[in-house]
XYZ file of C-alpha atoms in Angstrom:
537
model
C -18.119 -8.191 27.527
C -14.354 -7.664 27.804
C -12.478 -4.527 26.734
C -8.840 -4.064 25.708
C -7.390 -0.565 25.242
C -4.207 -0.181 23.183
C -2.141 2.960 23.764
C 1.275 4.003 22.489
C 4.248 5.927 23.797
C 7.606 7.520 22.948
C 6.988 8.010 19.198
C 4.210 7.557 16.657
C 4.133 4.828 13.984
C 5.090 2.124 16.476
C 2.543 -0.290 15.090
C -0.284 -0.025 17.628
C -2.810 -0.851 14.926
C -0.834 -3.864 13.782
C -0.452 -5.048 17.378
C -4.211 -4.660 17.988
C -4.982 -6.536 14.764
C -2.518 -9.332 15.565
C -4.033 -9.730 19.032
C -7.436 -9.924 17.344
C -6.107 -12.756 15.153
C -4.966 -14.721 18.199
C -8.200 -14.229 20.114
C -10.298 -15.244 17.091
C -8.187 -18.367 16.666
C -9.211 -19.252 20.230
C -12.885 -19.169 19.241
C -13.705 -15.661 20.484
C -15.646 -13.027 18.563
C -13.632 -9.813 18.325
C -14.517 -6.204 17.429
C -11.816 -3.579 16.871
C -12.083 0.205 16.665
C -9.710 3.171 16.286
C -9.911 6.522 18.089
C -8.003 9.294 16.300
C -7.277 12.520 18.238
C -7.000 14.814 15.188
C -9.724 17.411 14.608
C -10.587 16.355 11.051
C -14.037 14.779 10.911
C -12.467 11.915 8.941
C -9.327 11.449 6.807
C -11.260 11.824 3.537
C -9.912 15.303 2.737
C -6.385 14.691 4.018
C -3.376 14.349 1.725
C -1.846 10.850 1.494
C 1.438 12.495 2.456
C -0.185 13.540 5.747
C -2.159 10.439 6.563
C -1.426 7.609 4.149
C -4.301 5.921 2.350
C -7.956 6.491 3.137
C -9.491 3.104 3.894
C -13.123 2.824 2.750
C -15.646 0.549 4.455
C -18.765 -1.135 3.075
C -21.004 1.601 4.474
C -18.969 4.311 2.746
C -17.049 5.527 5.772
C -13.645 7.037 4.956
C -11.414 5.835 7.759
C -7.895 5.448 9.088
C -5.616 2.925 7.372
C -5.338 0.919 10.601
C -8.881 -0.300 9.952
C -7.382 -2.053 6.931
C -5.154 -4.015 9.322
C -8.195 -4.889 11.419
C -10.111 -6.294 8.441
C -7.119 -8.110 6.941
C -6.142 -9.806 10.202
C -9.598 -10.644 11.573
C -13.137 -11.495 10.520
C -14.599 -8.427 12.217
C -17.068 -6.479 10.057
C -16.326 -2.771 10.385
C -18.642 0.223 9.994
C -18.307 3.971 10.462
C -18.786 3.370 14.199
C -15.363 1.681 14.326
C -13.436 4.905 13.668
C -13.890 7.991 15.838
C -12.029 11.295 15.541
C -11.903 14.334 17.811
C -13.599 16.207 14.992
C -16.593 13.860 15.144
C -16.728 14.064 18.943
C -16.623 17.862 19.156
C -19.057 18.237 16.269
C -21.534 15.963 18.072
C -21.106 17.830 21.380
C -21.516 21.266 19.776
C -24.569 20.159 17.785
C -26.164 18.942 21.010
C -25.348 22.245 22.709
C -26.950 24.209 19.876
C -30.079 22.078 20.162
C -30.257 22.755 23.888
C -29.794 19.119 24.882
C -27.508 20.040 27.783
C -30.291 22.140 29.344
C -28.187 25.253 29.782
C -25.228 23.539 31.480
C -21.667 24.647 30.872
C -20.296 22.289 28.210
C -16.887 20.894 29.192
C -14.366 18.257 28.149
C -15.290 16.332 31.297
C -17.965 14.995 31.279
C -19.464 15.917 27.906
C -16.579 15.093 25.546
C -15.459 12.037 27.511
C -19.047 10.785 27.697
C -19.342 10.885 23.890
C -16.115 8.887 23.573
C -17.334 6.250 26.026
C -20.686 6.131 24.241
C -18.906 5.012 21.060
C -17.247 2.112 22.911
C -20.623 0.916 24.137
C -22.187 1.347 20.684
C -19.557 -0.871 19.041
C -19.935 -3.420 21.840
C -23.719 -3.560 21.431
C -23.708 -3.660 17.626
C -20.956 -6.275 17.301
C -22.129 -8.601 20.107
C -18.430 -9.442 20.427
C -16.753 -11.273 23.282
C -13.871 -8.787 23.249
C -13.762 -5.164 22.047
C -10.256 -3.875 21.236
C -9.931 -0.082 21.109
C -6.771 1.546 19.764
C -6.033 5.119 20.863
C -4.173 6.969 18.114
C -1.273 9.314 18.692
C 1.283 9.237 21.499
C 0.704 9.357 25.245
C 1.196 12.932 26.400
C -0.161 14.584 23.244
C -2.571 17.368 24.225
C -5.243 16.300 21.741
C -5.185 12.721 23.026
C -5.837 13.523 26.695
C -9.672 13.434 26.485
C -9.502 9.921 24.997
C -7.185 8.657 27.732
C -9.392 10.202 30.408
C -12.443 8.613 28.778
C -10.964 5.093 28.847
C -9.752 5.611 32.433
C -13.323 6.419 33.466
C -14.683 3.582 31.306
C -12.497 1.021 33.077
C -13.970 2.032 36.433
C -17.513 1.401 35.187
C -16.742 -1.804 33.248
C -15.053 -3.525 36.179
C -11.599 -4.724 37.213
C -11.593 -8.092 35.436
C -13.333 -6.789 32.324
C -10.794 -4.204 31.098
C -7.145 -4.433 30.135
C -4.657 -1.713 29.210
C -1.951 -2.678 26.704
C 0.768 -0.080 26.135
C 3.004 -0.248 23.043
C 6.335 1.454 23.581
C 9.771 1.750 22.016
C 13.073 0.319 23.262
C 15.688 1.951 20.986
C 19.099 0.508 20.202
C 21.778 3.171 20.617
C 24.483 2.211 18.149
C 27.230 4.281 19.764
C 26.596 2.658 23.144
C 25.923 -0.749 21.618
C 22.881 -1.393 23.792
C 19.113 -1.120 24.090
C 17.793 1.687 26.284
C 14.744 1.366 28.521
C 14.465 4.982 29.722
C 12.022 6.077 26.954
C 9.714 3.221 27.985
C 9.994 4.182 31.643
C 9.116 7.799 30.861
C 6.194 6.788 28.661
C 4.686 4.560 31.343
C 5.240 7.280 33.954
C 3.294 9.729 31.788
C 0.472 7.210 31.382
C 0.349 6.634 35.146
C 0.157 10.395 35.744
C -3.050 10.345 33.715
C -4.382 7.566 35.942
C -3.849 4.527 33.707
C -1.623 1.662 34.831
C -0.830 -0.702 31.933
C -1.323 -4.413 32.472
C 0.893 -5.378 29.519
C 3.852 -3.643 27.876
C 4.566 -4.451 24.219
C 8.146 -3.377 23.536
C 8.972 -2.567 19.931
C 12.668 -3.161 19.342
C 15.224 -3.933 16.654
C 17.117 -6.412 18.837
C 15.933 -8.998 21.330
C 15.359 -8.009 24.945
C 17.675 -9.731 27.390
C 16.351 -11.215 30.620
C 18.086 -8.378 32.480
C 16.328 -5.722 30.392
C 12.935 -7.371 30.854
C 13.473 -7.432 34.626
C 14.494 -3.773 34.576
C 11.418 -2.740 32.586
C 9.235 -4.835 34.867
C 10.682 -3.227 38.010
C 10.663 0.396 36.892
C 7.298 0.237 35.095
C 5.516 -1.816 37.773
C 4.498 -4.515 35.268
C 4.938 -8.276 35.910
C 7.928 -9.830 34.159
C 5.713 -12.079 32.017
C 3.755 -9.005 30.874
C 6.838 -7.431 29.240
C 6.287 -8.576 25.664
C 8.988 -8.381 23.000
C 7.817 -7.263 19.550
C 10.855 -7.216 17.278
C 10.897 -5.909 13.730
C 9.778 -8.837 11.563
C 12.105 -10.368 8.992
C 9.710 -11.004 6.114
C 6.135 -9.842 6.576
C 3.771 -8.110 8.986
C 1.765 -11.357 8.974
C 4.471 -12.841 11.203
C 3.371 -10.607 14.102
C 0.535 -12.828 15.432
C 2.902 -15.814 15.591
C 5.550 -13.669 17.281
C 3.087 -12.534 19.951
C 1.887 -16.119 20.391
C 5.485 -17.213 21.076
C 5.569 -14.515 23.753
C 2.379 -16.094 25.174
C 0.592 -12.753 25.067
C -2.774 -14.297 24.191
C -2.490 -16.652 27.184
C -1.797 -13.670 29.430
C -4.689 -11.621 28.018
C -7.146 -14.464 28.499
C -5.949 -15.056 32.048
C -6.183 -11.373 33.020
C -9.678 -11.077 31.540
C -10.828 -14.437 32.946
C -11.570 -15.844 29.482
C -11.850 -19.617 29.244
C -10.886 -20.597 25.696
C -9.183 -23.297 23.680
C -5.518 -22.805 22.650
C -4.943 -20.664 19.569
C -5.308 -22.653 16.328
C -2.686 -20.990 14.126
C -1.848 -23.715 11.570
C -3.544 -21.869 8.642
C -1.626 -18.717 9.546
C 1.628 -20.674 9.659
C 0.983 -21.893 6.103
C 0.548 -18.270 4.987
C 3.946 -17.437 6.481
C 5.495 -20.466 4.786
C 4.323 -19.199 1.403
C 5.723 -15.759 2.178
C 9.107 -16.999 3.359
C 9.659 -19.910 0.948
C 7.359 -19.498 -2.085
C 7.533 -21.901 -5.013
C 7.636 -19.088 -7.597
C 8.792 -15.462 -7.973
C 7.504 -12.486 -9.957
C 8.154 -8.737 -10.235
C 5.225 -6.305 -10.231
C 5.494 -2.594 -11.062
C 3.176 -0.227 -9.194
C 3.046 3.042 -11.125
C 1.769 5.852 -8.908
C 2.216 9.456 -7.817
C 2.672 8.886 -4.041
C 5.328 6.209 -4.442
C 7.755 7.692 -1.909
C 5.208 7.163 0.889
C 4.549 3.441 1.424
C 1.344 3.953 3.409
C -0.295 5.856 0.533
C -0.881 2.542 -1.274
C -0.843 0.293 1.802
C -3.877 -1.847 0.893
C -2.730 -2.156 -2.727
C 0.663 -3.524 -1.711
C -0.939 -5.933 0.753
C -3.468 -7.179 -1.838
C -0.604 -7.833 -4.270
C 1.115 -9.913 -1.584
C -2.170 -11.773 -0.990
C -2.356 -12.555 -4.704
C 1.128 -13.998 -4.399
C 0.103 -16.158 -1.432
C -2.789 -17.573 -3.484
C -0.321 -18.597 -6.200
C 2.485 -19.678 -3.828
C 4.450 -16.899 -5.507
C 6.818 -14.420 -3.913
C 6.182 -10.908 -5.200
C 8.861 -8.271 -5.591
C 7.082 -4.919 -5.818
C 8.867 -2.305 -7.907
C 7.657 1.204 -7.024
C 7.707 3.375 -10.144
C 7.109 7.123 -9.951
C 4.655 8.049 -12.706
C 6.343 11.385 -13.396
C 9.631 9.575 -13.975
C 8.075 7.655 -16.885
C 7.232 11.014 -18.470
C 10.938 11.892 -18.385
C 12.430 8.515 -19.276
C 11.628 5.700 -21.687
C 9.001 3.344 -20.279
C 11.007 0.410 -21.618
C 13.916 1.414 -19.374
C 11.790 1.664 -16.222
C 9.446 -1.280 -16.862
C 11.812 -3.749 -18.508
C 11.653 -7.269 -17.094
C 8.420 -6.620 -15.213
C 5.875 -9.441 -14.936
C 2.858 -7.174 -14.497
C 1.913 -3.494 -14.239
C -0.566 -2.061 -11.739
C -1.864 1.527 -11.741
C -3.640 2.394 -8.466
C -6.154 5.109 -7.616
C -5.387 8.755 -7.000
C -6.511 12.331 -7.460
C -5.055 15.281 -9.352
C -3.329 15.673 -12.719
C 0.282 15.196 -11.611
C 1.751 12.002 -13.035
C -1.253 11.286 -15.271
C 0.694 11.183 -18.534
C 3.235 8.797 -17.031
C 0.450 6.429 -16.014
C -1.017 6.631 -19.518
C 2.374 5.681 -20.964
C 2.540 2.723 -18.554
C -0.916 1.528 -19.668
C 0.097 1.895 -23.316
C 3.278 -0.100 -22.682
C 1.267 -2.884 -20.990
C -1.280 -2.996 -23.831
C 1.233 -2.990 -26.680
C 3.748 -5.372 -25.065
C 0.992 -7.766 -23.889
C 2.091 -7.364 -20.258
C -0.585 -8.146 -17.631
C -2.223 -4.932 -16.429
C -4.498 -4.226 -13.470
C -5.994 -0.748 -13.065
C -7.745 0.380 -9.896
C -10.198 3.313 -9.933
C -8.066 5.999 -11.637
C -6.145 3.086 -13.162
C -9.292 2.179 -15.119
C -9.766 5.771 -16.241
C -6.116 5.900 -17.322
C -6.567 2.728 -19.427
C -9.669 4.273 -21.003
C -7.892 7.501 -21.939
C -4.937 5.598 -23.403
C -7.213 3.389 -25.502
C -9.189 6.386 -26.735
C -6.062 8.220 -27.866
C -3.979 5.417 -29.325
C -6.522 2.870 -30.576
C -9.621 4.914 -31.383
C -7.598 7.915 -32.571
C -9.556 10.407 -30.453
C -6.985 13.178 -30.362
C -6.902 15.073 -27.099
C -9.088 12.519 -25.294
C -8.854 12.970 -21.541
C -10.756 13.057 -18.273
C -12.846 16.149 -17.602
C -11.243 16.143 -14.160
C -7.833 16.932 -15.614
C -8.826 18.841 -18.768
C -12.311 20.416 -18.652
C -11.823 21.634 -22.238
C -10.954 18.238 -23.744
C -12.710 17.590 -27.082
C -13.281 13.962 -26.019
C -14.202 13.661 -22.309
C -14.138 9.857 -22.228
C -14.130 10.197 -18.423
C -16.766 12.613 -17.106
C -18.182 13.809 -13.794
C -20.989 11.650 -12.449
C -24.417 13.293 -12.755
C -25.077 13.202 -9.011
C -21.731 14.929 -8.376
C -22.382 18.018 -10.501
C -24.017 20.070 -7.751
C -21.751 18.897 -4.919
C -19.891 21.780 -3.273
C -18.406 20.202 -0.132
C -15.468 17.823 -0.176
C -15.715 15.442 2.773
C -17.816 12.296 2.409
C -19.507 13.387 -0.826
C -17.990 11.032 -3.405
C -19.548 7.772 -4.546
C -18.524 5.779 -1.509
C -18.834 2.278 -0.124
C -20.079 -1.082 -1.344
C -22.070 -1.130 -4.582
C -23.384 -4.047 -6.622
C -21.779 -5.021 -9.934
C -23.155 -7.368 -12.622
C -20.456 -9.312 -14.478
C -20.732 -9.991 -18.190
C -20.989 -13.722 -19.024
C -17.968 -15.207 -20.760
C -15.508 -12.555 -19.632
C -12.238 -12.991 -17.737
C -13.749 -11.040 -14.854
C -16.641 -13.476 -14.489
C -14.249 -16.420 -14.657
C -12.031 -14.935 -11.930
C -14.896 -14.157 -9.569
C -16.753 -17.382 -10.322
C -20.097 -15.624 -9.968
C -22.292 -13.163 -11.862
C -22.902 -10.509 -9.176
C -20.349 -8.997 -6.775
C -20.206 -6.133 -4.294
C -17.178 -3.837 -4.283
C -16.164 -0.632 -2.489
C -15.933 2.697 -4.325
C -14.376 6.122 -3.843
C -14.644 8.370 -6.888
C -16.481 11.257 -8.582
C -15.750 10.578 -12.267
C -16.891 7.714 -14.500
C -16.660 6.329 -18.017
C -18.656 8.519 -20.438
C -21.352 6.210 -21.831
C -21.657 8.329 -24.984
C -18.468 6.621 -26.220
C -19.464 3.097 -25.233
C -20.368 1.696 -28.672
C -17.182 3.122 -30.193
C -15.040 1.433 -27.545
C -16.845 -1.911 -27.779
C -16.369 -2.106 -31.552
C -12.613 -1.833 -31.056
C -12.377 -4.731 -28.568
C -12.803 -2.782 -25.325
C -15.033 -5.096 -23.256
C -17.248 -3.811 -20.453
C -17.095 -6.900 -18.266
C -18.828 -5.356 -15.247
C -21.608 -2.784 -14.888
C -23.714 -1.315 -12.095
C -26.891 -3.236 -11.297
C -28.942 -0.673 -13.256
C -26.587 -1.059 -16.236
C -25.806 2.659 -16.420
C -22.199 2.809 -15.226
C -19.129 0.851 -16.311
C -17.452 -0.930 -13.401
C -14.984 -3.341 -15.017
C -13.235 -3.340 -18.387
C -10.909 -5.739 -20.176
C -9.296 -5.985 -23.603
C -10.343 -8.677 -26.053
C -6.944 -9.322 -27.634
C -4.774 -9.296 -24.513
C -3.760 -12.149 -22.162
C -4.701 -10.104 -19.060
C -5.715 -6.451 -19.204
C -8.360 -5.674 -16.564
C -9.291 -2.449 -14.822
C -12.057 -1.587 -12.372
C -13.688 1.625 -11.173
C -13.826 0.270 -7.615
C -11.149 -0.591 -5.043
C -10.825 -4.399 -4.742
C -7.782 -4.015 -2.496
C -10.089 -3.117 0.394
C -11.610 -6.609 0.438
C -8.468 -8.714 0.178
C -7.085 -10.760 3.075
C -4.022 -13.034 3.329
C -6.271 -16.079 3.850
C -8.876 -14.982 1.238
C -7.047 -13.084 -1.531
C -9.178 -10.975 -3.864
C -9.929 -12.769 -7.193
C -8.650 -9.895 -9.354
C -5.294 -9.817 -7.574
C -5.096 -13.600 -7.570
C -5.665 -13.658 -11.327
C -3.308 -10.744 -11.934
C -0.395 -12.408 -10.141
C -1.070 -15.724 -11.905
C -1.030 -13.980 -15.303
C 2.074 -11.960 -14.372
C 3.990 -15.075 -13.343
C 2.919 -16.845 -16.551
C 4.111 -13.858 -18.606
C 7.487 -13.818 -16.820
C 7.889 -17.579 -17.154
C 7.134 -17.510 -20.890
C 9.716 -14.775 -21.369
C 12.300 -16.762 -19.436
C 11.675 -19.803 -21.594
C-alpha cells in the first residue's frame, strides 16, 4: 500500500482538493486503484449545519454522510467509491477521543493530543486503506500549514510516514507563487516560507506544486528547488487553467508529475491513458453547439455554494457536445424586476436546492415563467417543491398554497414535513440523507432519460410533497414520474403539456461525472439547446 499526503501553504483555496483529484485521475489511467480522503481541521463534526457562505456546498455521499465539497472533486475525477470514512474533521476526532475517555478506555491515563488524538487520525488512514483495498491512498489535509488547528493532523501524518516506510509515503505540498504586478515578476518567498514552516513540523515535501498565474521560468524553478531542498524536476507548475478544471490532469501530466510519483513510490505501471480525457477537453474548448442556462438561486454570489450543480450542467453540455454559458440569477432580484427582463433569451432554467424562505417567491416566479413560456426547466430538491407550489397556486387555484417550512399557517401545505422528521430536535445528520431507491413511471420522460425503471439517487431534505393533494395534481397534468420503492413519497415530477419540465426531490448533481453525465442533466441541456435553436430559427 502506498500513501500520498497533500498539504497546502501560504493561503487557503489553492486547489489542494483539485490537485489530489487530478493526481487520482492520472494514477487510475495507469491502471492503479486509488482511494482519496479529506481531513478537515475545523471543530464541526461535519459541514451539515454550516452556512454555504462559510463552507460552500455540502456534498452528500451514498451512505448519507454530509461532507466537504472536495469529495465532489474526488468522485468526479476518479472511480473511487467514497463513504463517511473518507472525510474526517477535528470535531469527529475529539468527539471519539472524549467518548473513549468517558468510557474508561484509556485506563486512567492522561488524555493528550499526542498520542491519543494523532492515533485516531492515523487510524482513519488505515481504515480507508483496508476498506478500499486500493493501491494508493491519497489524503488531503485541509487548511494552511501553520494553522493551530491543523497541527495535530500534520503531526499524525509525520508519525504515519515513519511507520509506513520510506518508499511507501510521499508528501506533496501545494503552494502559491504570486505575481506582483508593480514589480512585474513572480515571487518565490511565500513558497520558501511555507516549506520552512512545514519542515519545522518535521515534514520534508517530496514534490512542490506551485499555483501561479504565469509560467515559472527555469531560473525560478531552480531557485525554488535550491531554497526548498526539492529536486528541480519535483517543482511542478500548476497554472490557472484557461477553460475548465478538467484540464488540470493533462496539465500535471505534461509536467510529468505522475511519472515522478510512480518513481518515488516504486510503482511499476503502464503510461497514463488519457485519450478519453482529452476528448472531454476538446468538447469543452471547441463544442459544436452553444446554449445559455439560468441558475436561479439564493447563494448565487458564492460559486462554491452550487459547485456540483454547475459541474453537472457542464457535464450535460459535454454529453451533447454543447458549450454551456451559465447565467447566475439571484432569486430575490426576480422579485424586484420582471422575470422576462432577467430570463430573456435563456435556453433553460434550473432551480437548485436550498434552505430558508429568502428568495422563495423569486424562484416561484422563475418556475412560472418556465412553465408558461415552455422553457425547459429542471428543479433539484427545493426546485421540485418550488415547481409544486407554483403549480398549486397558478394552475390549481389553491390560493395561499405554500410549503409548511416557509409558512406553517398556509391553508394549502402542498409541501409538508416528513412524518419521521416531526420529532427530530437536533440539526446535524438528521435529514433524509443518502442514496434511496426510486421507481420510475413507465412511459414518462424520466424513464426514457434514465433508460431503466429503478434508480438510486442521493437525498438531503426534511420536507416532501403532501400526498393528500396527489389526485388533484394528477388530474391537472402534473405527472409523478418517480416514487419511492414503497410508493409513498414523490421523487420525480414532470408536466404533461410541456416539452421539458422535470423536477426531483433528490440531488442528481452528486452522481454526475464529466465522462458519465447524469441523464437528467444530459436531457435538460439537450432540450435547452433545442428550445434555443427553435427560437433562433
